[in-house]
PDB file of C-alpha atoms and ligand atoms in Angstrom:
ATOM      1  CA  MET I   1      27.284 192.643  93.997  1.00  0.00           C
ATOM      2  CA  VAL I   2      24.505 194.517  95.749  1.00  0.00           C
ATOM      3  CA  PRO I   3      22.114 192.332  97.723  1.00  0.00           C
ATOM      4  CA  SER I   4      18.647 192.358  96.181  1.00  0.00           C
ATOM      5  CA  LYS I   5      17.124 193.893  99.287  1.00  0.00           C
ATOM      6  CA  GLN I   6      18.446 195.235 102.549  1.00  0.00           C
ATOM      7  CA  ASN I   7      15.857 196.111 105.184  1.00  0.00           C
ATOM      8  CA  THR I   8      16.638 199.282 107.053  1.00  0.00           C
ATOM      9  CA  GLY I   9      13.409 200.063 108.869  1.00  0.00           C
ATOM     10  CA  LYS I  10      11.026 202.325 106.961  1.00  0.00           C
ATOM     11  CA  PHE I  11      12.674 201.765 103.612  1.00  0.00           C
ATOM     12  CA  SER I  12      14.707 199.172 101.778  1.00  0.00           C
ATOM     13  CA  ILE I  13      17.675 199.509  99.463  1.00  0.00           C
ATOM     14  CA  ARG I  14      18.120 197.657  96.180  1.00  0.00           C
ATOM     15  CA  LYS I  15      19.695 197.874  92.757  1.00  0.00           C
ATOM     16  CA  ALA I  16      17.592 199.878  90.267  1.00  0.00           C
ATOM     17  CA  THR I  17      15.655 198.036  87.571  1.00  0.00           C
ATOM     18  CA  GLU I  18      14.143 199.010  84.220  1.00  0.00           C
ATOM     19  CA  THR I  19      10.715 199.635  85.787  1.00  0.00           C
ATOM     20  CA  ASP I  20      12.225 202.266  88.105  1.00  0.00           C
ATOM     21  CA  LEU I  21      13.451 204.420  85.211  1.00  0.00           C
ATOM     22  CA  PRO I  22      10.472 206.818  84.830  1.00  0.00           C
ATOM     23  CA  VAL I  23      10.626 207.714  88.536  1.00  0.00           C
ATOM     24  CA  LEU I  24      14.415 208.049  88.414  1.00  0.00           C
ATOM     25  CA  VAL I  25      14.094 210.509  85.535  1.00  0.00           C
ATOM     26  CA  ASP I  26      11.680 212.510  87.709  1.00  0.00           C
ATOM     27  CA  PHE I  27      14.300 212.476  90.483  1.00  0.00           C
ATOM     28  CA  LEU I  28      16.986 213.751  88.084  1.00  0.00           C
ATOM     29  CA  ALA I  29      14.676 216.536  86.936  1.00  0.00           C
ATOM     30  CA  LYS I  30      14.006 217.537  90.556  1.00  0.00           C
ATOM     31  CA  LEU I  31      17.723 217.399  91.315  1.00  0.00           C
ATOM     32  CA  ALA I  32      18.596 219.648  88.364  1.00  0.00           C
ATOM     33  CA  LEU I  33      15.979 222.186  89.409  1.00  0.00           C
ATOM     34  CA  HIS I  34      17.100 221.968  93.035  1.00  0.00           C
ATOM     35  CA  VAL I  35      20.718 222.656  92.090  1.00  0.00           C
ATOM     36  CA  ALA I  36      19.688 225.503  89.774  1.00  0.00           C
ATOM     37  CA  GLY I  37      17.299 226.898  92.408  1.00  0.00           C
ATOM     38  CA  ALA I  38      14.569 226.912  89.759  1.00  0.00           C
ATOM     39  CA  PRO I  39      10.827 226.296  90.306  1.00  0.00           C
ATOM     40  CA  PRO I  40       9.363 222.885  89.312  1.00  0.00           C
ATOM     41  CA  HIS I  41       8.533 222.403  85.644  1.00  0.00           C
ATOM     42  CA  THR I  42       7.894 219.501  83.284  1.00  0.00           C
ATOM     43  CA  LEU I  43      10.721 217.969  81.259  1.00  0.00           C
ATOM     44  CA  LYS I  44      10.548 218.095  77.465  1.00  0.00           C
ATOM     45  CA  ILE I  45       9.825 214.679  75.927  1.00  0.00           C
ATOM     46  CA  GLU I  46      13.220 214.547  74.157  1.00  0.00           C
ATOM     47  CA  GLU I  47      15.052 215.341  77.392  1.00  0.00           C
ATOM     48  CA  ARG I  48      13.071 212.625  79.209  1.00  0.00           C
ATOM     49  CA  GLU I  49      13.990 210.132  76.502  1.00  0.00           C
ATOM     50  CA  ARG I  50      17.655 211.119  76.655  1.00  0.00           C
ATOM     51  CA  LEU I  51      17.759 210.630  80.422  1.00  0.00           C
ATOM     52  CA  MET I  52      15.858 207.318  80.153  1.00  0.00           C
ATOM     53  CA  ASP I  53      18.421 206.055  77.615  1.00  0.00           C
ATOM     54  CA  ALA I  54      21.378 207.166  79.736  1.00  0.00           C
ATOM     55  CA  LEU I  55      19.963 205.496  82.845  1.00  0.00           C
ATOM     56  CA  ARG I  56      18.995 202.350  80.915  1.00  0.00           C
ATOM     57  CA  SER I  57      22.511 201.898  79.567  1.00  0.00           C
ATOM     58  CA  SER I  58      23.904 202.299  83.103  1.00  0.00           C
ATOM     59  CA  LEU I  59      21.766 199.384  84.328  1.00  0.00           C
ATOM     60  CA  SER I  60      23.637 196.915  82.158  1.00  0.00           C
ATOM     61  CA  ASP I  61      27.118 198.443  82.530  1.00  0.00           C
ATOM     62  CA  PRO I  62      29.304 196.433  84.927  1.00  0.00           C
ATOM     63  CA  ASP I  63      31.229 199.604  85.880  1.00  0.00           C
ATOM     64  CA  LYS I  64      28.107 201.480  86.923  1.00  0.00           C
ATOM     65  CA  LEU I  65      25.597 201.055  89.693  1.00  0.00           C
ATOM     66  CA  ILE I  66      22.303 202.787  90.398  1.00  0.00           C
ATOM     67  CA  VAL I  67      20.872 202.106  93.827  1.00  0.00           C
ATOM     68  CA  VAL I  68      17.358 203.045  94.890  1.00  0.00           C
ATOM     69  CA  ALA I  69      15.563 203.330  98.210  1.00  0.00           C
ATOM     70  CA  GLU I  70      11.996 202.098  98.367  1.00  0.00           C
ATOM     71  CA  SER I  71       9.477 202.841 101.098  1.00  0.00           C
ATOM     72  CA  THR I  72       7.347 200.121 102.673  1.00  0.00           C
ATOM     73  CA  SER I  73       4.532 201.199 100.345  1.00  0.00           C
ATOM     74  CA  THR I  74       6.945 200.428  97.418  1.00  0.00           C
ATOM     75  CA  ARG I  75       7.247 204.095  96.508  1.00  0.00           C
ATOM     76  CA  LEU I  76      10.756 205.012  95.364  1.00  0.00           C
ATOM     77  CA  VAL I  77      12.146 207.597  97.773  1.00  0.00           C
ATOM     78  CA  GLY I  78      15.780 207.996  96.787  1.00  0.00           C
ATOM     79  CA  MET I  79      18.567 207.173  94.386  1.00  0.00           C
ATOM     80  CA  GLY I  80      22.342 207.256  94.111  1.00  0.00           C
ATOM     81  CA  TYR I  81      24.695 206.417  91.267  1.00  0.00           C
ATOM     82  CA  LEU I  82      28.355 205.463  91.078  1.00  0.00           C
ATOM     83  CA  TYR I  83      30.575 204.710  88.123  1.00  0.00           C
ATOM     84  CA  ALA I  84      34.140 203.528  87.988  1.00  0.00           C
ATOM     85  CA  TRP I  85      36.449 206.008  86.328  1.00  0.00           C
ATOM     86  CA  ARG I  86      39.844 204.793  85.157  1.00  0.00           C
ATOM     87  CA  ASN I  87      42.752 207.085  84.449  1.00  0.00           C
ATOM     88  CA  GLN I  88      46.446 206.756  84.002  1.00  0.00           C
ATOM     89  CA  GLY I  89      48.471 208.468  86.732  1.00  0.00           C
ATOM     90  CA  ILE I  90      50.526 211.201  85.049  1.00  0.00           C
ATOM     91  CA  TRP I  91      53.745 210.156  86.809  1.00  0.00           C
ATOM     92  CA  GLU I  92      53.128 206.474  86.224  1.00  0.00           C
ATOM     93  CA  GLN I  93      52.845 206.545  82.451  1.00  0.00           C
ATOM     94  CA  ALA I  94      56.085 204.663  82.020  1.00  0.00           C
ATOM     95  CA  GLY I  95      54.427 201.714  83.740  1.00  0.00           C
ATOM     96  CA  ASP I  96      50.906 200.380  83.486  1.00  0.00           C
ATOM     97  CA  VAL I  97      49.567 201.832  86.717  1.00  0.00           C
ATOM     98  CA  GLU I  98      45.859 202.552  86.453  1.00  0.00           C
ATOM     99  CA  LEU I  99      44.102 204.782  88.956  1.00  0.00           C
ATOM    100  CA  LYS I 100      40.465 204.049  89.653  1.00  0.00           C
ATOM    101  CA  SER I 101      38.031 206.473  91.206  1.00  0.00           C
ATOM    102  CA  GLY I 102      34.372 206.030  91.971  1.00  0.00           C
ATOM    103  CA  ILE I 103      32.387 209.002  90.750  1.00  0.00           C
ATOM    104  CA  ILE I 104      29.193 209.572  92.726  1.00  0.00           C
ATOM    105  CA  ASP I 105      26.419 211.423  90.948  1.00  0.00           C
ATOM    106  CA  ASP I 106      22.644 211.736  90.678  1.00  0.00           C
ATOM    107  CA  VAL I 107      21.969 211.728  94.394  1.00  0.00           C
ATOM    108  CA  TRP I 108      18.399 212.430  95.390  1.00  0.00           C
ATOM    109  CA  VAL I 109      16.245 211.663  98.441  1.00  0.00           C
ATOM    110  CA  GLU I 110      12.595 212.717  98.508  1.00  0.00           C
ATOM    111  CA  PRO I 111      12.101 215.614 100.972  1.00  0.00           C
ATOM    112  CA  ASP I 112       9.762 213.652 103.286  1.00  0.00           C
ATOM    113  CA  PHE I 113      12.382 210.890 103.630  1.00  0.00           C
ATOM    114  CA  ARG I 114      15.410 213.055 104.377  1.00  0.00           C
ATOM    115  CA  LYS I 115      17.552 212.947 107.502  1.00  0.00           C
ATOM    116  CA  ILE I 116      16.508 209.430 108.440  1.00  0.00           C
ATOM    117  CA  GLY I 117      19.523 207.723 106.925  1.00  0.00           C
ATOM    118  CA  VAL I 118      18.184 206.935 103.425  1.00  0.00           C
ATOM    119  CA  PHE I 119      21.207 208.287 101.634  1.00  0.00           C
ATOM    120  CA  SER I 120      23.613 206.736 104.146  1.00  0.00           C
ATOM    121  CA  ALA I 121      22.035 203.363 103.331  1.00  0.00           C
ATOM    122  CA  ILE I 122      22.357 204.006  99.571  1.00  0.00           C
ATOM    123  CA  LEU I 123      25.960 205.069 100.061  1.00  0.00           C
ATOM    124  CA  ARG I 124      26.755 201.844 101.915  1.00  0.00           C
ATOM    125  CA  GLU I 125      25.834 199.933  98.759  1.00  0.00           C
ATOM    126  CA  LEU I 126      27.832 202.295  96.543  1.00  0.00           C
ATOM    127  CA  VAL I 127      30.850 201.845  98.806  1.00  0.00           C
ATOM    128  CA  ALA I 128      30.523 198.045  98.678  1.00  0.00           C
ATOM    129  CA  PHE I 129      30.323 198.233  94.877  1.00  0.00           C
ATOM    130  CA  ALA I 130      33.382 200.529  94.766  1.00  0.00           C
ATOM    131  CA  GLU I 131      35.370 198.163  96.949  1.00  0.00           C
ATOM    132  CA  SER I 132      34.398 195.201  94.787  1.00  0.00           C
ATOM    133  CA  HIS I 133      35.901 197.164  91.855  1.00  0.00           C
ATOM    134  CA  ASP I 134      39.150 197.935  93.755  1.00  0.00           C
ATOM    135  CA  ILE I 135      38.204 201.598  93.940  1.00  0.00           C
ATOM    136  CA  ASP I 136      39.654 203.301  96.966  1.00  0.00           C
ATOM    137  CA  GLU I 137      38.712 206.910  96.248  1.00  0.00           C
ATOM    138  CA  LEU I 138      35.227 208.349  95.889  1.00  0.00           C
ATOM    139  CA  VAL I 139      34.757 211.673  94.131  1.00  0.00           C
ATOM    140  CA  LEU I 140      31.734 213.924  93.773  1.00  0.00           C
ATOM    141  CA  GLU I 141      30.782 217.502  93.016  1.00  0.00           C
ATOM    142  CA  TYR I 142      28.188 219.735  94.579  1.00  0.00           C
ATOM    143  CA  ALA I 143      27.276 223.376  94.185  1.00  0.00           C
ATOM    144  CA  VAL I 144      28.752 225.700  96.808  1.00  0.00           C
ATOM    145  CA  SER I 145      25.221 226.991  97.372  1.00  0.00           C
ATOM    146  CA  ASN I 146      23.896 223.478  98.152  1.00  0.00           C
ATOM    147  CA  GLN I 147      24.060 223.674 101.936  1.00  0.00           C
ATOM    148  CA  GLU I 148      22.392 220.331 102.658  1.00  0.00           C
ATOM    149  CA  ALA I 149      24.720 218.529 100.263  1.00  0.00           C
ATOM    150  CA  ALA I 150      27.735 220.212 101.883  1.00  0.00           C
ATOM    151  CA  ALA I 151      26.488 219.218 105.348  1.00  0.00           C
ATOM    152  CA  THR I 152      25.727 215.645 104.280  1.00  0.00           C
ATOM    153  CA  TRP I 153      28.997 215.024 102.472  1.00  0.00           C
ATOM    154  CA  THR I 154      31.004 216.453 105.355  1.00  0.00           C
ATOM    155  CA  ARG I 155      29.194 214.149 107.807  1.00  0.00           C
ATOM    156  CA  LEU I 156      29.949 211.230 105.501  1.00  0.00           C
ATOM    157  CA  GLY I 157      33.690 211.899 105.409  1.00  0.00           C
ATOM    158  CA  PHE I 158      34.135 213.948 102.215  1.00  0.00           C
ATOM    159  CA  LYS I 159      36.404 216.987 102.203  1.00  0.00           C
ATOM    160  CA  PRO I 160      36.719 219.586  99.432  1.00  0.00           C
ATOM    161  CA  THR I 161      39.957 218.934  97.511  1.00  0.00           C
ATOM    162  CA  GLY I 162      39.658 221.541  94.784  1.00  0.00           C
ATOM    163  CA  VAL I 163      37.547 224.286  93.328  1.00  0.00           C
ATOM    164  CA  ARG I 164      35.479 223.891  90.183  1.00  0.00           C
ATOM    165  CA  ALA I 165      35.195 227.330  88.625  1.00  0.00           C
ATOM    166  CA  ALA I 166      32.802 228.204  85.816  1.00  0.00           C
ATOM    167  CA  ALA I 167      32.425 231.313  83.647  1.00  0.00           C
ATOM    168  CA  PHE I 168      30.453 232.362  80.597  1.00  0.00           C
ATOM    169  CA  THR I 169      32.677 232.190  77.504  1.00  0.00           C
ATOM    170  CA  THR I 170      31.889 235.824  76.680  1.00  0.00           C
ATOM    171  CA  ASN I 171      33.059 236.897  80.158  1.00  0.00           C
ATOM    172  CA  VAL I 172      36.374 235.102  79.669  1.00  0.00           C
ATOM    173  CA  ARG I 173      36.798 236.634  76.199  1.00  0.00           C
ATOM    174  CA  ASN I 174      36.096 240.107  77.635  1.00  0.00           C
ATOM    175  CA  ALA I 175      38.488 239.538  80.535  1.00  0.00           C
ATOM    176  CA  LEU I 176      41.240 238.464  78.133  1.00  0.00           C
ATOM    177  CA  ALA I 177      40.625 241.504  75.894  1.00  0.00           C
ATOM    178  CA  LYS I 178      40.747 243.823  78.908  1.00  0.00           C
ATOM    179  CA  ARG I 179      44.003 242.249  80.116  1.00  0.00           C
ATOM    180  CA  GLN I 180      45.458 242.642  76.638  1.00  0.00           C
ATOM    181  CA  ARG I 181      44.482 246.339  76.484  1.00  0.00           C
ATOM    182  CA  ILE I 182      46.100 246.944  79.888  1.00  0.00           C
ATOM    183  CA  ARG I 183      49.269 245.136  78.809  1.00  0.00           C
ATOM    184  CA  ASN I 184      49.388 247.133  75.592  1.00  0.00           C
ATOM    185  CA  LEU I 185      48.997 250.410  77.494  1.00  0.00           C
ATOM    186  CA  GLN I 186      51.681 249.360  79.971  1.00  0.00           C
ATOM    187  CA  SER I 187      54.145 248.473  77.238  1.00  0.00           C
ATOM    188  CA  GLY I 188      53.221 251.543  75.141  1.00  0.00           C
ATOM    189  CA  SER I 189      52.402 249.353  72.146  1.00  0.00           C
ATOM    190  CA  ILE I 190      49.563 250.173  69.765  1.00  0.00           C
ATOM    191  CA  GLU I 191      46.535 247.868  69.795  1.00  0.00           C
ATOM    192  CA  GLN I 192      46.429 245.579  66.769  1.00  0.00           C
ATOM    193  CA  PRO I 193      43.512 246.264  64.449  1.00  0.00           C
ATOM    194  CA  LYS I 194      40.811 243.562  64.524  1.00  0.00           C
ATOM    195  CA  GLY I 195      41.344 240.690  62.087  1.00  0.00           C
ATOM    196  CA  ASN I 196      45.160 240.657  62.403  1.00  0.00           C
TER     197      ASN I 196
HETATM  198  C1  COA Q 201      21.774 215.504 100.386  1.00  0.00           C
HETATM  199  C2  COA Q 201      20.736 214.401 100.571  1.00  0.00           C
HETATM  200  C3  COA Q 201      20.935 213.345  99.497  1.00  0.00           C
HETATM  201  C4  COA Q 201      20.915 213.744 101.955  1.00  0.00           C
HETATM  202  O1  COA Q 201      20.075 212.609 102.021  1.00  0.00           O
HETATM  203  P1  COA Q 201      19.536 212.047 103.428  1.00  0.00           P
HETATM  204  O2  COA Q 201      18.898 210.733 103.168  1.00  0.00           O
HETATM  205  O3  COA Q 201      18.737 213.089 104.088  1.00  0.00           O
HETATM  206  O4  COA Q 201      20.914 211.827 104.212  1.00  0.00           O
HETATM  207  P2  COA Q 201      21.096 210.962 105.545  1.00  0.00           P
HETATM  208  O5  COA Q 201      19.824 210.959 106.326  1.00  0.00           O
HETATM  209  O6  COA Q 201      21.664 209.645 105.197  1.00  0.00           O
HETATM  210  O7  COA Q 201      22.146 211.850 106.321  1.00  0.00           O
HETATM  211  C5  COA Q 201      23.549 211.637 106.238  1.00  0.00           C
HETATM  212  C6  COA Q 201      24.221 212.545 107.247  1.00  0.00           C
HETATM  213  O8  COA Q 201      24.113 213.900 106.807  1.00  0.00           O
HETATM  214  C7  COA Q 201      23.409 214.678 107.767  1.00  0.00           C
HETATM  215  N1  COA Q 201      22.512 215.586 107.047  1.00  0.00           N
HETATM  216  C8  COA Q 201      21.629 215.265 106.075  1.00  0.00           C
HETATM  217  N2  COA Q 201      20.983 216.358 105.660  1.00  0.00           N
HETATM  218  C9  COA Q 201      21.458 217.381 106.402  1.00  0.00           C
HETATM  219  C10 COA Q 201      21.176 218.765 106.443  1.00  0.00           C
HETATM  220  N3  COA Q 201      20.245 219.325 105.643  1.00  0.00           N
HETATM  221  N4  COA Q 201      21.847 219.529 107.342  1.00  0.00           N
HETATM  222  C11 COA Q 201      22.773 218.995 108.149  1.00  0.00           C
HETATM  223  N5  COA Q 201      23.107 217.668 108.146  1.00  0.00           N
HETATM  224  C12 COA Q 201      22.441 216.880 107.289  1.00  0.00           C
HETATM  225  C13 COA Q 201      22.614 213.688 108.586  1.00  0.00           C
HETATM  226  O9  COA Q 201      22.316 214.174 109.869  1.00  0.00           O
HETATM  227  C14 COA Q 201      23.547 212.501 108.603  1.00  0.00           C
HETATM  228  O10 COA Q 201      24.565 212.650 109.578  1.00  0.00           O
HETATM  229  P3  COA Q 201      24.528 211.748 110.926  1.00  0.00           P
HETATM  230  O11 COA Q 201      24.504 210.314 110.446  1.00  0.00           O
HETATM  231  O12 COA Q 201      25.798 212.119 111.601  1.00  0.00           O
HETATM  232  O13 COA Q 201      23.275 212.143 111.628  1.00  0.00           O
HETATM  233  C15 COA Q 201      19.284 214.980 100.502  1.00  0.00           C
HETATM  234  O14 COA Q 201      19.189 216.064 101.383  1.00  0.00           O
HETATM  235  C16 COA Q 201      18.883 215.436  99.120  1.00  0.00           C
HETATM  236  O15 COA Q 201      18.396 214.642  98.300  1.00  0.00           O
HETATM  237  N6  COA Q 201      19.067 216.722  98.850  1.00  0.00           N
HETATM  238  C17 COA Q 201      18.652 217.288  97.555  1.00  0.00           C
HETATM  239  C18 COA Q 201      19.503 216.776  96.413  1.00  0.00           C
HETATM  240  C19 COA Q 201      20.973 217.051  96.594  1.00  0.00           C
HETATM  241  O16 COA Q 201      21.368 218.078  97.097  1.00  0.00           O
HETATM  242  N7  COA Q 201      21.763 216.078  96.170  1.00  0.00           N
HETATM  243  C20 COA Q 201      23.192 216.136  96.307  1.00  0.00           C
HETATM  244  C21 COA Q 201      23.780 216.782  95.137  1.00  0.00           C
HETATM  245  S1  COA Q 201      25.528 216.472  95.150  1.00  0.00           S
END
């Protein structure tokens, strides 16, 4: 269990509570805009409510932990979230081997509190929580364009292990159609009329 407070100089680290939720929603909004490279704007009320509900349910879930950093003036200055993810190893399905990963998400530190170890302190708590849940692998995603995230995660021991690729559905449909036309031309077959 996370200690209620851990003093680390100019800020302290603790488990998030219900009263933190409005600020945490603001952090998530800033994070989404940061990742998208979009200018600040206000969240729609329904979106705010949805995020509040999601965060609220995490507070009472024993497999999830939200940790916050608080400045000496009790202003929240950062957050981090981890949830335990269970999956059956594909080669172990004959037995009852369960793999457990800790998924790290929703990481935000206010700009004026960066590079002074706030996130490292949050991560220490997430790691302790993961270990208390017998989780020995931590997993996270960040955008390739997010240079500070890449730098931070590398410093903290994370290495890329895969590539997450994304495409618009229409682009994939067009690519498939193009491939099909090329294959048809190569094989000399006549393109099927639409609807067949
Ligand atoms: C990424 C982020 C959470 C880092 O938080 P932070 O509190 O500044 O991190 P820390 O101070 O604990 O730094 C951890 C390590 O990363 C390094 N680091 C942090 N930011 C860095 C940067 N911009 N460039 C290079 N190294 C950086 C620190 O020097 C430190 O390494 P050290 O201990 O060897 O000195 C913060 O920059 C942030 O909120 N960014 C915007 C949101 C975001 O990108 N979230 C992650 C999405 S996955």
